[in-house]
Amino acid sequence: MTIHAKSAETTTAGESGKEVFIPLNKLKKSPRNARKTPHSDAIIEAYAASIAAKGILQNLVVEPELDGEGAETGFYLVTIGEGRRLAQLLRAKRKQIKKTEPIRCVIDTRNDPHEISLDENVTRENMSPADQFEAFRRLSEERGWGAEEIAARFGITAHVVRQRLRLGAVSPKLMQVYRDGELTLDQLMAFAITDDHARQEQVFENLTYNREPYIIRRELTRTHVAASDRRAVFIGAEAYTGAGGMIIRDLFTDDRGGFYDDAALLDRMVIEKLQGIAETVRHAEGWKWADVHIDFPHAHGLRRHYPQPVVLSEEDEAAYQTAFDTFNQLTEEWRSAEELPDDVDQRFGELETEIERIDAMRHAYDPDVIARGGVFVVLSHDGTARIERGFIRAEDELPAAEAGGEGYTINGDGEIIEADASSDPDHGNDEDAEEDGKPLSDLLVRDLTAHRTLGLRLALGEQPDIALIAVTHTLAAQAFYQGMEAHCLEIRPTCTYLGGHADGIEDTAAAKALADRHAGWAADMPADVADLWGFVASLDPASIMALFAHCASLTVNAVKQPWERKPRAHETADRLAAALGLDMTAHWTPTVRTYLGRITKAHILAAVSEAVSSEAAETLVALKKQPMAEAAEQLLAGTGWLPALLRTLQPLTVVGHLPVEAGDVMANEPSAADQVSLDNSHVASSDGDGASEAAKGFDVAAE
């Protein structure tokens, strides 16, 4: 039977079940509504948006309001539909409708208002989330609506719509698994990071008992490149997408810019951009060749030349001095100013550029090196191009000079031939001359040079200043002149390649700083290794010590290998760190990639508890491994926390002849076990009092 709506003015309490239109301002909240918790602002907004787009799809159920004597007041109490009433009031407040807007209602005076209000909220079943996700996707595909339009029609945010659209695009096979209860919503969201159904199904089939969402995301993005990767930073999102690449965004976690889905395309773009830079440098500077790599080819085996000091022309020196004086004058004039005017700030920039330009001219490569050599253009750790110059390929090396020295040469049999004897035109005919020019025997040469070596050892040990020069010369000759046997001290520095122990370490800021320091010294080295002794000997004491320290630093090796047994060496490394006051917080921070993603949950919680608080650690207990590591990274940021292996003890001070602890350990102190190990390293051997005192003396000297 059709129910015809009629005006509320002609309706009485006895006409239960009638559909009527009642003015909005005649509707009130029922005191007998079972829902006591107020509607949220978000749901009222959603109701309002839905009603604006589609009208009220479900009638309100009301009863007439009665006064104390049982007479109708003309108002109606809303038993079912309070949220829709509030939504219409919100629309009226926004001037979208009038306060007297007629609202379609059904009058119910037969049922208990409290019971039917409760029934309406209890006797219901929510739509399956899977059905909801797919329904949103159909709206997008069939109606052509974007996320913003759908959001406006349902009163939710566009981001929520995008999330539901992404979930609705998951493989139908996995969606059915989710419906069957064999996948959680978190796991389904992890699969939604990509819309490649084949890839989703492949990862699902290969999952073991461990189906943590972070594992699913990791497997799905294994062949992708994070937006924080130096390659992505170098190319940029706009250029990458312009070349046809796609950036995958995880709408359910903080993906920090997403993932570049085509690693091969990204690598190709990086190489092409580096090649453009390389060709520009090669043509502008005149190098014979330029080679590009994403990672620096450390095993290239090429000899390297560095720029040499160059005397500036009078014009350049005058220009430099003028710019320098003007810069100092401006600095003095504006020293007390809180903010510089734009023209003054621009002038400072111009002067700095001019000073840097002329300073760069103080060192230059030999034209012959440029004509024979080349450059490597590689990608730096921070996503910028790094240009390394001065490499000579084997085929471009100059022919080696014939062996020999002042007053003698070496023949093909390795015999020393004195110059006078070999150059005598009558040498082959005069027996006396032949006897006089006979070379010294190998045995005698070794005998004499052995005595000379002994004399040098004795004398060098008595002159520490010359010993410092000799050792520095030996180290520098091997650090800066590849393949040159120009030193007589049998000191062989070994520089362990760290790239094989820690992936990407050669592209860190610390590695770049070390390389820059080495290049700075190399630029001051004489072109000919024969002039190295004179260069080192001419340095002032502070410069000699600085060069010595740099060369010595290249030989440090504190890497712990599982098969090595070098406890004393590692104890010495700890003492060296203490003596240097090494602060690893300047070079290393605990992140998911460097540390937190590679340790157990227990270790993560211990780190947060130690660095922040036990309460902060408690908030992470319920998290899965990957979310826990990511949250811990944020909590540990800026705390200066370090794992025990990277912490440094305070150095020892010397009181009399005994080493004494200078104080408590630094804020980043090692664990108790590490402390005991370090403390025991000061204990002398038990071979006797003399040995004990000698060990103590060695400890103090070493520090």
XYZ file of C-alpha atoms in Angstrom:
703
model
C 0.000 0.000 0.000
C 1.324 3.413 -0.919
C 1.771 5.855 1.949
C 1.055 9.439 0.934
C 2.892 12.176 2.734
C 0.858 14.936 4.252
C 1.564 18.105 6.135
C 2.342 17.878 9.845
C -0.306 20.495 10.614
C -3.063 17.967 9.856
C -1.379 15.015 11.569
C -2.256 13.927 15.089
C -0.651 11.523 17.521
C -3.134 8.890 16.542
C -1.985 8.749 12.913
C 1.046 6.567 13.598
C 2.991 5.336 10.555
C 2.121 8.323 8.402
C 4.882 9.979 6.325
C 4.801 13.754 6.736
C 6.982 16.790 6.023
C 7.885 18.741 9.164
C 9.774 22.085 9.161
C 13.331 21.752 10.404
C 12.785 24.298 13.178
C 9.934 22.170 14.545
C 12.214 19.145 15.193
C 13.901 18.549 18.564
C 16.259 15.979 20.019
C 14.369 13.202 21.833
C 15.325 12.698 25.484
C 14.519 9.001 25.031
C 17.057 8.438 22.218
C 19.281 5.478 23.190
C 22.397 7.138 21.757
C 23.800 9.324 24.539
C 27.302 9.858 23.127
C 27.219 12.988 20.927
C 27.787 12.641 17.206
C 31.280 13.596 16.123
C 31.874 16.661 13.986
C 33.244 14.410 11.245
C 30.096 12.279 10.971
C 27.854 15.362 10.940
C 29.993 16.785 8.116
C 29.652 13.472 6.271
C 25.865 13.476 6.712
C 25.652 17.069 5.494
C 27.726 16.328 2.377
C 25.705 13.208 1.587
C 22.359 14.996 2.013
C 23.557 17.917 -0.137
C 24.506 15.500 -2.920
C 21.701 12.940 -2.683
C 19.025 14.237 -0.310
C 17.824 12.435 2.835
C 17.763 8.770 1.832
C 16.149 7.505 5.058
C 13.205 9.152 6.799
C 13.484 10.471 10.310
C 11.219 8.768 12.872
C 9.520 11.216 15.244
C 6.808 11.498 17.893
C 4.786 14.587 18.785
C 6.010 16.575 21.779
C 3.390 16.779 24.553
C 3.161 19.346 27.322
C 2.498 18.587 30.973
C -1.190 18.137 30.361
C -0.725 15.766 27.418
C -1.470 18.300 24.693
C 0.664 18.550 21.564
C 3.041 21.524 21.493
C 3.482 21.600 17.716
C 7.072 20.310 17.963
C 8.317 16.779 17.248
C 10.980 14.727 19.019
C 13.413 12.843 16.761
C 13.570 9.212 17.856
C 15.612 7.952 14.875
C 17.739 10.244 12.681
C 19.269 12.722 15.154
C 22.483 12.824 13.115
C 20.569 13.769 9.982
C 18.728 16.514 11.921
C 22.045 17.946 13.121
C 23.410 17.806 9.571
C 20.463 19.822 8.275
C 20.896 22.344 11.088
C 24.545 22.683 10.003
C 23.437 23.301 6.414
C 20.936 25.906 7.609
C 23.662 27.621 9.630
C 25.756 27.811 6.453
C 22.781 29.342 4.600
C 22.510 26.326 2.302
C 18.869 25.758 3.290
C 16.226 27.657 5.254
C 15.465 26.993 8.904
C 11.959 26.009 7.817
C 13.214 23.435 5.273
C 10.582 20.585 5.221
C 12.063 17.306 6.438
C 10.447 13.991 5.488
C 9.554 12.097 8.648
C 7.500 9.113 9.804
C 5.411 9.505 12.950
C 5.582 6.567 15.380
C 3.418 6.633 18.507
C 2.929 2.892 18.870
C 6.492 1.729 19.676
C 8.591 2.670 22.633
C 10.944 5.446 21.404
C 13.887 4.195 23.486
C 13.513 0.637 22.195
C 13.278 1.503 18.497
C 16.200 3.925 18.873
C 18.258 1.117 20.353
C 17.009 -1.359 17.744
C 18.013 0.950 14.895
C 21.614 1.050 16.145
C 21.956 -2.591 17.202
C 20.074 -4.626 14.624
C 22.400 -3.894 11.723
C 25.504 -5.226 10.002
C 28.202 -2.983 8.655
C 29.272 -3.330 5.042
C 32.390 -5.394 4.552
C 35.417 -3.115 4.131
C 36.285 -5.070 0.984
C 32.880 -4.211 -0.510
C 33.390 -0.587 0.457
C 36.833 -0.410 -1.182
C 35.580 -1.939 -4.419
C 32.464 0.265 -4.443
C 34.586 3.409 -4.214
C 36.740 2.113 -7.069
C 33.645 1.536 -9.211
C 32.475 5.105 -8.582
C 35.833 6.326 -9.831
C 35.936 4.075 -12.886
C 32.265 4.168 -13.952
C 31.416 7.773 -13.104
C 34.855 9.210 -13.805
C 34.892 10.988 -10.457
C 38.171 12.001 -8.892
C 39.070 11.677 -5.218
C 38.052 15.272 -4.455
C 34.580 14.911 -5.984
C 33.904 11.606 -4.239
C 35.127 13.099 -0.978
C 32.739 16.023 -1.333
C 29.767 13.699 -1.920
C 30.533 11.567 1.140
C 31.859 14.207 3.530
C 35.300 12.639 3.971
C 38.792 13.791 3.039
C 40.266 13.236 -0.388
C 43.141 11.368 1.274
C 40.730 8.818 2.753
C 39.140 8.375 -0.670
C 42.545 7.800 -2.251
C 43.305 5.186 0.388
C 40.038 3.353 -0.337
C 40.582 3.578 -4.087
C 44.062 2.139 -3.643
C 42.717 -0.714 -1.524
C 39.960 -1.332 -4.060
C 42.633 -1.771 -6.743
C 44.316 -4.678 -4.949
C 44.298 -7.992 -6.812
C 40.799 -9.593 -6.684
C 42.486 -12.796 -5.566
C 43.996 -11.099 -2.518
C 40.759 -9.216 -1.863
C 38.972 -12.556 -1.582
C 41.661 -13.814 0.782
C 41.006 -10.698 2.874
C 37.242 -11.382 2.804
C 37.920 -14.918 3.981
C 39.809 -13.555 6.977
C 43.230 -14.871 5.933
C 44.687 -11.379 5.530
C 44.446 -8.507 7.993
C 43.670 -4.959 6.944
C 47.280 -3.936 7.748
C 48.554 -6.662 5.445
C 46.118 -5.648 2.689
C 47.313 -2.037 3.013
C 50.889 -3.254 2.614
C 49.976 -5.005 -0.648
C 48.332 -1.789 -1.875
C 51.716 -0.074 -2.183
C 51.746 -1.236 -5.814
C 48.936 -1.812 -8.304
C 50.789 -4.619 -10.095
C 48.457 -7.577 -9.466
C 50.961 -10.147 -10.706
C 53.629 -8.812 -8.367
C 51.177 -8.731 -5.453
C 50.172 -12.338 -6.020
C 53.787 -13.442 -6.456
C 54.818 -11.906 -3.132
C 51.745 -13.402 -1.433
C 52.586 -16.889 -2.721
C 56.187 -16.578 -1.479
C 55.281 -15.394 2.013
C 56.219 -17.705 4.853
C 54.606 -17.809 8.270
C 55.912 -14.278 8.838
C 53.441 -11.948 7.139
C 54.414 -8.714 8.844
C 53.256 -5.705 6.777
C 56.791 -4.280 6.647
C 58.042 -7.532 5.115
C 55.318 -7.350 2.443
C 56.223 -3.728 1.665
C 59.918 -4.581 1.562
C 59.367 -7.415 -0.900
C 57.097 -5.347 -3.122
C 59.599 -2.457 -3.263
C 62.757 -4.547 -3.422
C 63.367 -3.557 -7.048
C 62.306 0.061 -6.508
C 64.348 3.052 -5.401
C 63.408 5.176 -2.384
C 62.921 8.894 -3.031
C 65.647 9.589 -0.454
C 68.189 7.630 -2.532
C 70.967 9.827 -3.956
C 70.008 8.810 -7.509
C 66.442 10.019 -6.997
C 67.671 13.238 -5.377
C 70.052 13.845 -8.298
C 67.362 13.403 -10.979
C 64.325 14.768 -9.131
C 60.714 13.634 -9.243
C 59.662 16.004 -12.027
C 62.364 14.899 -14.487
C 61.794 11.233 -13.657
C 58.055 11.312 -14.198
C 58.586 13.439 -17.304
C 60.693 10.601 -18.728
C 57.838 8.158 -18.215
C 58.745 6.857 -14.768
C 56.191 6.339 -12.022
C 56.532 7.147 -8.352
C 54.781 4.694 -6.053
C 53.293 6.317 -2.984
C 52.353 4.416 0.143
C 49.130 6.078 1.280
C 49.105 4.248 4.612
C 52.553 5.079 6.021
C 55.036 7.913 5.861
C 56.855 6.886 2.684
C 59.113 9.987 2.609
C 58.518 10.768 -1.024
C 57.619 7.306 -2.267
C 59.515 4.861 -4.436
C 60.746 5.185 -8.023
C 59.426 2.076 -9.702
C 61.898 1.826 -12.609
C 65.433 1.512 -11.262
C 66.860 0.888 -14.731
C 65.324 4.103 -16.078
C 66.605 6.035 -13.067
C 70.138 4.648 -13.473
C 70.081 5.490 -17.180
C 68.992 9.054 -16.437
C 71.728 9.404 -13.814
C 74.390 8.201 -16.253
C 73.122 10.508 -18.997
C 73.115 13.525 -16.684
C 76.601 12.679 -15.413
C 77.797 12.283 -19.007
C 76.528 15.754 -19.803
C 78.458 17.177 -16.859
C 81.556 15.150 -17.800
C 81.565 16.415 -21.390
C 81.166 19.978 -20.175
C 84.142 19.603 -17.819
C 86.271 17.809 -20.427
C 85.759 20.447 -23.115
C 86.031 23.393 -20.744
C 89.247 22.189 -19.084
C 90.845 20.237 -21.942
C 91.124 16.753 -20.408
C 91.856 13.848 -22.730
C 88.972 11.742 -21.417
C 86.088 11.767 -18.978
C 84.445 8.679 -17.532
C 81.222 8.495 -15.526
C 80.091 6.075 -12.821
C 77.321 6.099 -10.244
C 79.799 4.821 -7.631
C 83.425 5.896 -7.613
C 85.551 3.102 -9.163
C 87.960 2.693 -6.263
C 89.728 -0.236 -7.920
C 90.570 1.710 -11.076
C 94.337 1.196 -10.560
C 95.234 4.523 -12.185
C 97.925 6.873 -10.969
C 96.609 10.252 -9.931
C 98.106 13.714 -10.244
C 96.945 16.671 -8.209
C 97.007 20.414 -9.006
C 100.240 22.205 -8.199
C 100.777 25.671 -6.685
C 100.764 28.469 -9.262
C 102.031 32.024 -8.847
C 99.281 34.481 -9.664
C 99.829 37.323 -12.079
C 100.197 40.835 -10.718
C 96.751 41.713 -12.044
C 95.112 38.768 -10.279
C 96.960 39.457 -7.013
C 95.866 43.090 -7.175
C 92.257 42.083 -7.877
C 92.343 39.622 -4.992
C 93.728 42.212 -2.572
C 91.154 44.784 -3.649
C 88.269 42.357 -3.173
C 89.674 41.180 0.162
C 90.110 44.742 1.493
C 86.640 45.761 0.326
C 85.129 42.706 1.987
C 86.845 43.518 5.303
C 85.782 47.165 5.045
C 82.140 46.246 4.495
C 82.312 43.735 7.345
C 83.532 46.454 9.700
C 80.870 48.930 8.543
C 77.970 46.545 9.013
C 79.248 44.583 11.997
C 76.538 45.835 14.356
C 73.655 45.608 11.883
C 70.980 43.014 12.672
C 69.958 42.691 9.020
C 71.780 43.706 5.854
C 70.100 45.729 3.089
C 69.598 43.754 -0.115
C 72.209 45.722 -2.074
C 74.839 45.254 0.657
C 74.068 41.554 0.958
C 74.388 41.215 -2.818
C 77.733 43.042 -2.726
C 79.021 40.639 -0.059
C 78.070 37.738 -2.312
C 79.872 39.252 -5.298
C 83.041 39.812 -3.277
C 82.989 36.260 -1.882
C 82.600 34.861 -5.384
C 85.520 36.937 -6.669
C 87.780 35.923 -3.765
C 86.930 32.245 -4.238
C 87.512 32.504 -8.013
C 90.983 33.956 -7.631
C 91.859 31.582 -4.787
C 91.018 28.663 -7.075
C 93.638 29.930 -9.519
C 96.433 29.444 -6.987
C 96.541 25.737 -7.873
C 96.395 24.295 -11.372
C 97.084 21.029 -13.162
C 100.179 20.746 -15.319
C 99.097 21.155 -18.972
C 100.870 17.881 -19.772
C 98.781 16.077 -17.137
C 95.594 17.539 -18.603
C 96.634 16.505 -22.109
C 97.290 12.901 -21.001
C 94.838 12.557 -18.138
C 91.154 12.459 -17.443
C 88.394 12.858 -14.903
C 85.864 10.635 -13.183
C 82.414 12.130 -12.707
C 80.467 10.180 -10.095
C 77.420 10.580 -7.890
C 78.160 11.846 -4.398
C 76.459 10.708 -1.197
C 74.230 13.795 -1.098
C 72.897 13.430 -4.640
C 75.254 15.897 -6.323
C 77.833 15.355 -9.057
C 81.354 14.745 -7.763
C 84.262 15.481 -10.112
C 87.619 13.775 -9.497
C 90.431 14.972 -11.787
C 93.989 14.044 -12.715
C 93.954 10.292 -13.461
C 96.446 8.832 -15.952
C 95.706 5.609 -17.790
C 98.512 3.066 -18.228
C 98.798 3.695 -21.974
C 99.212 7.420 -21.336
C 102.032 7.103 -18.803
C 105.378 8.600 -19.808
C 108.196 6.078 -20.476
C 110.091 5.280 -17.288
C 113.528 6.882 -17.029
C 116.451 4.517 -17.345
C 117.702 3.325 -13.966
C 120.876 4.882 -12.737
C 122.312 7.518 -10.454
C 125.036 10.016 -10.133
C 128.401 8.452 -10.956
C 127.081 5.028 -11.988
C 124.659 3.123 -14.174
C 123.235 -0.393 -14.019
C 123.834 -2.734 -16.916
C 121.540 -5.457 -18.214
C 122.986 -7.996 -15.773
C 122.213 -5.763 -12.813
C 125.881 -4.832 -12.244
C 126.808 -1.332 -11.076
C 129.050 0.352 -13.650
C 130.897 3.472 -12.593
C 130.348 6.301 -15.033
C 134.037 7.161 -15.492
C 135.048 3.595 -16.304
C 132.208 2.932 -18.732
C 132.791 6.191 -20.562
C 136.541 5.754 -20.978
C 137.226 5.375 -24.753
C 140.349 3.309 -24.078
C 138.653 1.110 -21.483
C 138.710 -2.029 -23.652
C 142.416 -1.799 -24.614
C 144.267 -0.758 -21.479
C 144.703 -3.508 -18.910
C 145.554 -1.015 -16.172
C 142.515 1.054 -17.007
C 140.386 -2.103 -17.043
C 141.718 -3.054 -13.625
C 141.088 0.436 -12.304
C 137.529 0.565 -13.712
C 136.425 -2.881 -12.536
C 133.026 -2.542 -10.760
C 132.683 -3.352 -7.091
C 131.428 -6.837 -6.318
C 127.872 -7.323 -5.104
C 129.178 -8.755 -1.844
C 131.281 -5.662 -1.155
C 128.423 -3.320 -2.070
C 126.158 -5.086 0.407
C 128.895 -5.046 3.053
C 129.521 -1.315 2.756
C 125.860 -0.316 2.566
C 125.066 -2.506 5.570
C 127.606 -0.539 7.609
C 126.100 2.707 6.278
C 122.641 1.519 7.233
C 123.831 0.764 10.751
C 125.348 4.229 10.988
C 122.105 5.811 9.755
C 120.082 3.893 12.330
C 122.327 5.010 15.154
C 122.391 8.634 14.033
C 118.652 8.825 13.277
C 117.795 7.531 16.726
C 119.741 10.411 18.235
C 118.001 13.154 16.223
C 114.190 13.035 16.722
C 113.584 16.094 14.557
C 115.194 14.440 11.524
C 113.467 11.149 12.367
C 110.093 12.908 12.167
C 111.019 14.284 8.737
C 112.228 10.871 7.546
C 109.099 9.014 8.713
C 106.804 11.699 7.310
C 108.704 11.530 3.996
C 108.330 7.742 3.912
C 104.614 7.857 4.593
C 103.980 10.706 2.156
C 106.004 9.056 -0.616
C 103.730 6.029 -0.480
C 100.499 7.954 0.128
C 100.909 10.417 -2.738
C 103.270 8.795 -5.283
C 101.911 5.483 -6.470
C 104.539 2.942 -7.507
C 107.502 5.141 -6.519
C 110.173 3.504 -4.335
C 111.570 6.801 -3.103
C 111.943 6.050 0.603
C 114.650 4.247 2.545
C 112.747 3.555 5.776
C 111.124 0.148 5.632
C 107.793 1.388 6.864
C 104.914 0.050 4.801
C 101.628 1.793 5.557
C 98.549 -0.262 4.734
C 95.238 1.413 3.981
C 92.329 -1.018 4.313
C 89.509 -0.419 1.846
C 86.430 0.117 4.010
C 83.901 -0.173 1.190
C 84.027 -3.942 1.481
C 83.007 -3.800 5.143
C 80.218 -1.187 5.131
C 78.105 -0.665 2.041
C 78.085 2.949 0.892
C 80.658 4.139 3.435
C 82.870 5.636 0.728
C 80.040 7.994 -0.232
C 79.409 9.430 3.241
C 80.149 12.959 4.380
C 83.047 11.710 6.537
C 84.648 9.926 3.571
C 84.261 13.067 1.474
C 85.941 15.149 4.207
C 88.879 12.712 4.334
C 89.198 12.759 0.540
C 89.172 16.566 0.533
C 91.899 16.667 3.179
C 94.011 14.254 1.144
C 93.465 16.304 -2.015
C 94.460 19.453 -0.152
C 97.811 17.949 0.818
C 98.278 16.400 -2.617
C 97.910 19.812 -4.218
C 100.934 21.017 -2.215
C 103.147 18.047 -3.050
C 105.991 18.598 -5.569
C 105.402 17.056 -8.975
C 108.621 14.999 -8.773
C 109.000 12.614 -5.859
C 112.716 13.410 -5.871
C 111.802 16.833 -4.501
C 109.661 15.421 -1.690
C 112.424 15.373 0.933
C 113.165 19.020 0.391
C 109.456 19.825 0.591
C 108.976 17.981 3.874
C 112.189 19.363 5.384
C 111.135 22.926 4.510
C 107.818 22.676 6.375
C 107.414 24.376 9.718
C 107.030 22.025 12.703
C 103.256 22.387 12.847
C 102.883 21.561 9.146
C 105.168 18.544 9.436
C 103.083 17.233 12.301
C 99.877 17.853 10.333
C 101.207 15.953 7.298
C 102.497 13.177 9.535
C 99.106 12.928 11.254
C 97.260 12.754 7.933
C 99.494 10.009 6.549
C 99.265 8.057 9.800
C 95.472 8.423 9.813
C 95.191 6.586 6.493
C 96.558 3.429 8.110
C 94.064 3.176 10.987
C 92.119 -0.099 10.992
C 89.687 -0.768 13.827
C 87.368 -3.074 11.848
C 86.343 -6.192 13.760
C 86.229 -9.368 11.684
C 84.526 -12.492 13.058
C 87.495 -14.722 12.210
C 90.182 -12.394 13.579
C 91.579 -12.655 17.079
C 93.160 -9.272 17.780
C 91.906 -8.243 21.223
C 94.969 -6.101 21.966
C 94.635 -4.262 18.656
C 91.015 -3.406 19.426
C 91.941 -2.296 22.943
C 94.498 0.007 21.368
C 91.835 1.350 19.022
C 89.696 2.130 22.078
C 92.597 3.975 23.672
C 93.271 5.865 20.457
C 89.618 6.952 20.331
C 89.824 8.100 23.943
C 93.042 10.013 23.332
C 91.504 11.697 20.299
C 88.246 12.454 22.097
C 86.417 10.841 19.178
C 82.743 11.842 19.021
C 80.966 9.521 16.581
C 77.735 11.507 16.837
C 79.324 13.877 14.321
C 79.643 11.076 11.743
C 76.891 8.540 12.483
C 73.259 8.504 13.565
C 71.033 5.520 14.389
C 68.497 5.083 11.585
C 66.437 2.185 10.308
C 68.968 1.619 7.519
C 72.160 1.985 9.531
C 71.188 0.187 12.730
C 67.616 -0.077 14.004
C 66.365 -2.217 11.134
C 69.222 -4.677 11.679
C 68.792 -5.463 15.385
C 66.174 -7.252 17.476
C 63.125 -5.606 19.007
C 64.662 -6.071 22.450
C 67.727 -4.069 21.408
C 65.511 -1.335 19.950
C 63.554 -1.017 23.187
C 66.777 -0.982 25.229
C 68.183 1.829 23.078
C 65.048 3.974 23.425
C 64.857 3.295 27.149
C 68.487 4.332 27.614
C 68.411 7.383 25.335
C 64.918 8.716 26.070
C 63.041 6.985 28.883
C 61.532 3.682 29.862
C 58.097 5.248 29.373
C 58.940 6.068 25.752
C 60.095 2.500 25.228
C 56.832 1.201 26.682
C 54.870 3.007 23.970
C 56.663 0.917 21.335
C 56.209 -2.524 22.887
C 53.051 -3.418 20.988
C 54.458 -2.388 17.584
C 55.735 -4.735 14.917
C 59.442 -4.749 14.076
C 59.461 -2.267 11.166
C 57.083 0.312 12.701
C 59.011 -0.011 15.964
C 62.319 0.708 14.186
C 60.824 3.712 12.370
C 59.326 5.127 15.563
C 62.598 4.551 17.423
C 64.483 6.473 14.724
C 62.315 9.517 15.425
C 62.692 9.172 19.196
C 66.482 8.783 19.038
C 66.966 11.721 16.662
C 68.961 14.466 18.355
C 69.652 12.481 21.528
C 73.270 11.671 20.632
C 72.721 8.029 21.515
C 75.298 5.561 20.193
C 75.661 1.781 20.405
C 78.428 0.588 22.730
C 80.758 -0.203 19.812
C 80.818 3.479 18.814
C 81.163 5.045 22.251
C 84.338 6.680 23.478
C 85.858 6.720 26.959
C 87.425 9.844 28.364
C 91.218 9.828 27.972
C 93.525 9.088 30.874
C 95.546 11.766 32.633
C 99.003 11.136 34.032
C 99.762 11.729 37.710
C 103.407 11.045 38.408
C 104.181 7.843 36.527
C 100.756 6.196 36.807
C 97.714 6.504 34.534
C 94.652 7.711 36.425
C 91.042 7.973 35.248
C 90.325 11.627 34.376
C 86.702 11.343 35.455
C 83.533 9.613 34.605
C 83.070 8.292 31.133
C 81.473 10.499 28.508
C 77.706 10.733 28.237
C 77.761 7.959 25.656
C 79.516 5.505 27.940
C 79.941 1.844 27.005
C 78.186 -0.989 28.735
C 79.586 -2.427 31.943
C 81.160 -5.300 30.025
C 82.930 -2.869 27.700
C 84.106 -0.821 30.670
C 85.608 -3.870 32.369
C 87.385 -4.847 29.163
C 88.914 -1.395 28.798
C 89.880 -1.150 32.458
C 91.621 -4.552 32.346
C 93.678 -3.408 29.376
C 95.686 -1.225 31.795
C 96.661 -4.180 33.971
C 100.348 -5.057 33.601
C 101.559 -8.557 32.854
C 102.385 -10.890 35.738
C 105.906 -11.672 34.520
C 107.559 -9.602 37.219
C 107.854 -6.113 38.617
C 110.101 -4.965 35.808
C 107.660 -6.115 33.186
C 104.834 -4.482 35.099
C 106.585 -1.118 35.214
C 107.522 -1.401 31.554
C 103.909 -2.103 30.651
C 102.761 0.924 32.636
C 105.314 3.085 30.886
C 104.182 1.827 27.515
C 100.536 2.575 28.366
C 101.338 6.186 29.236
C 103.545 6.684 26.199
C 100.948 5.223 23.876
C 98.406 7.743 25.063
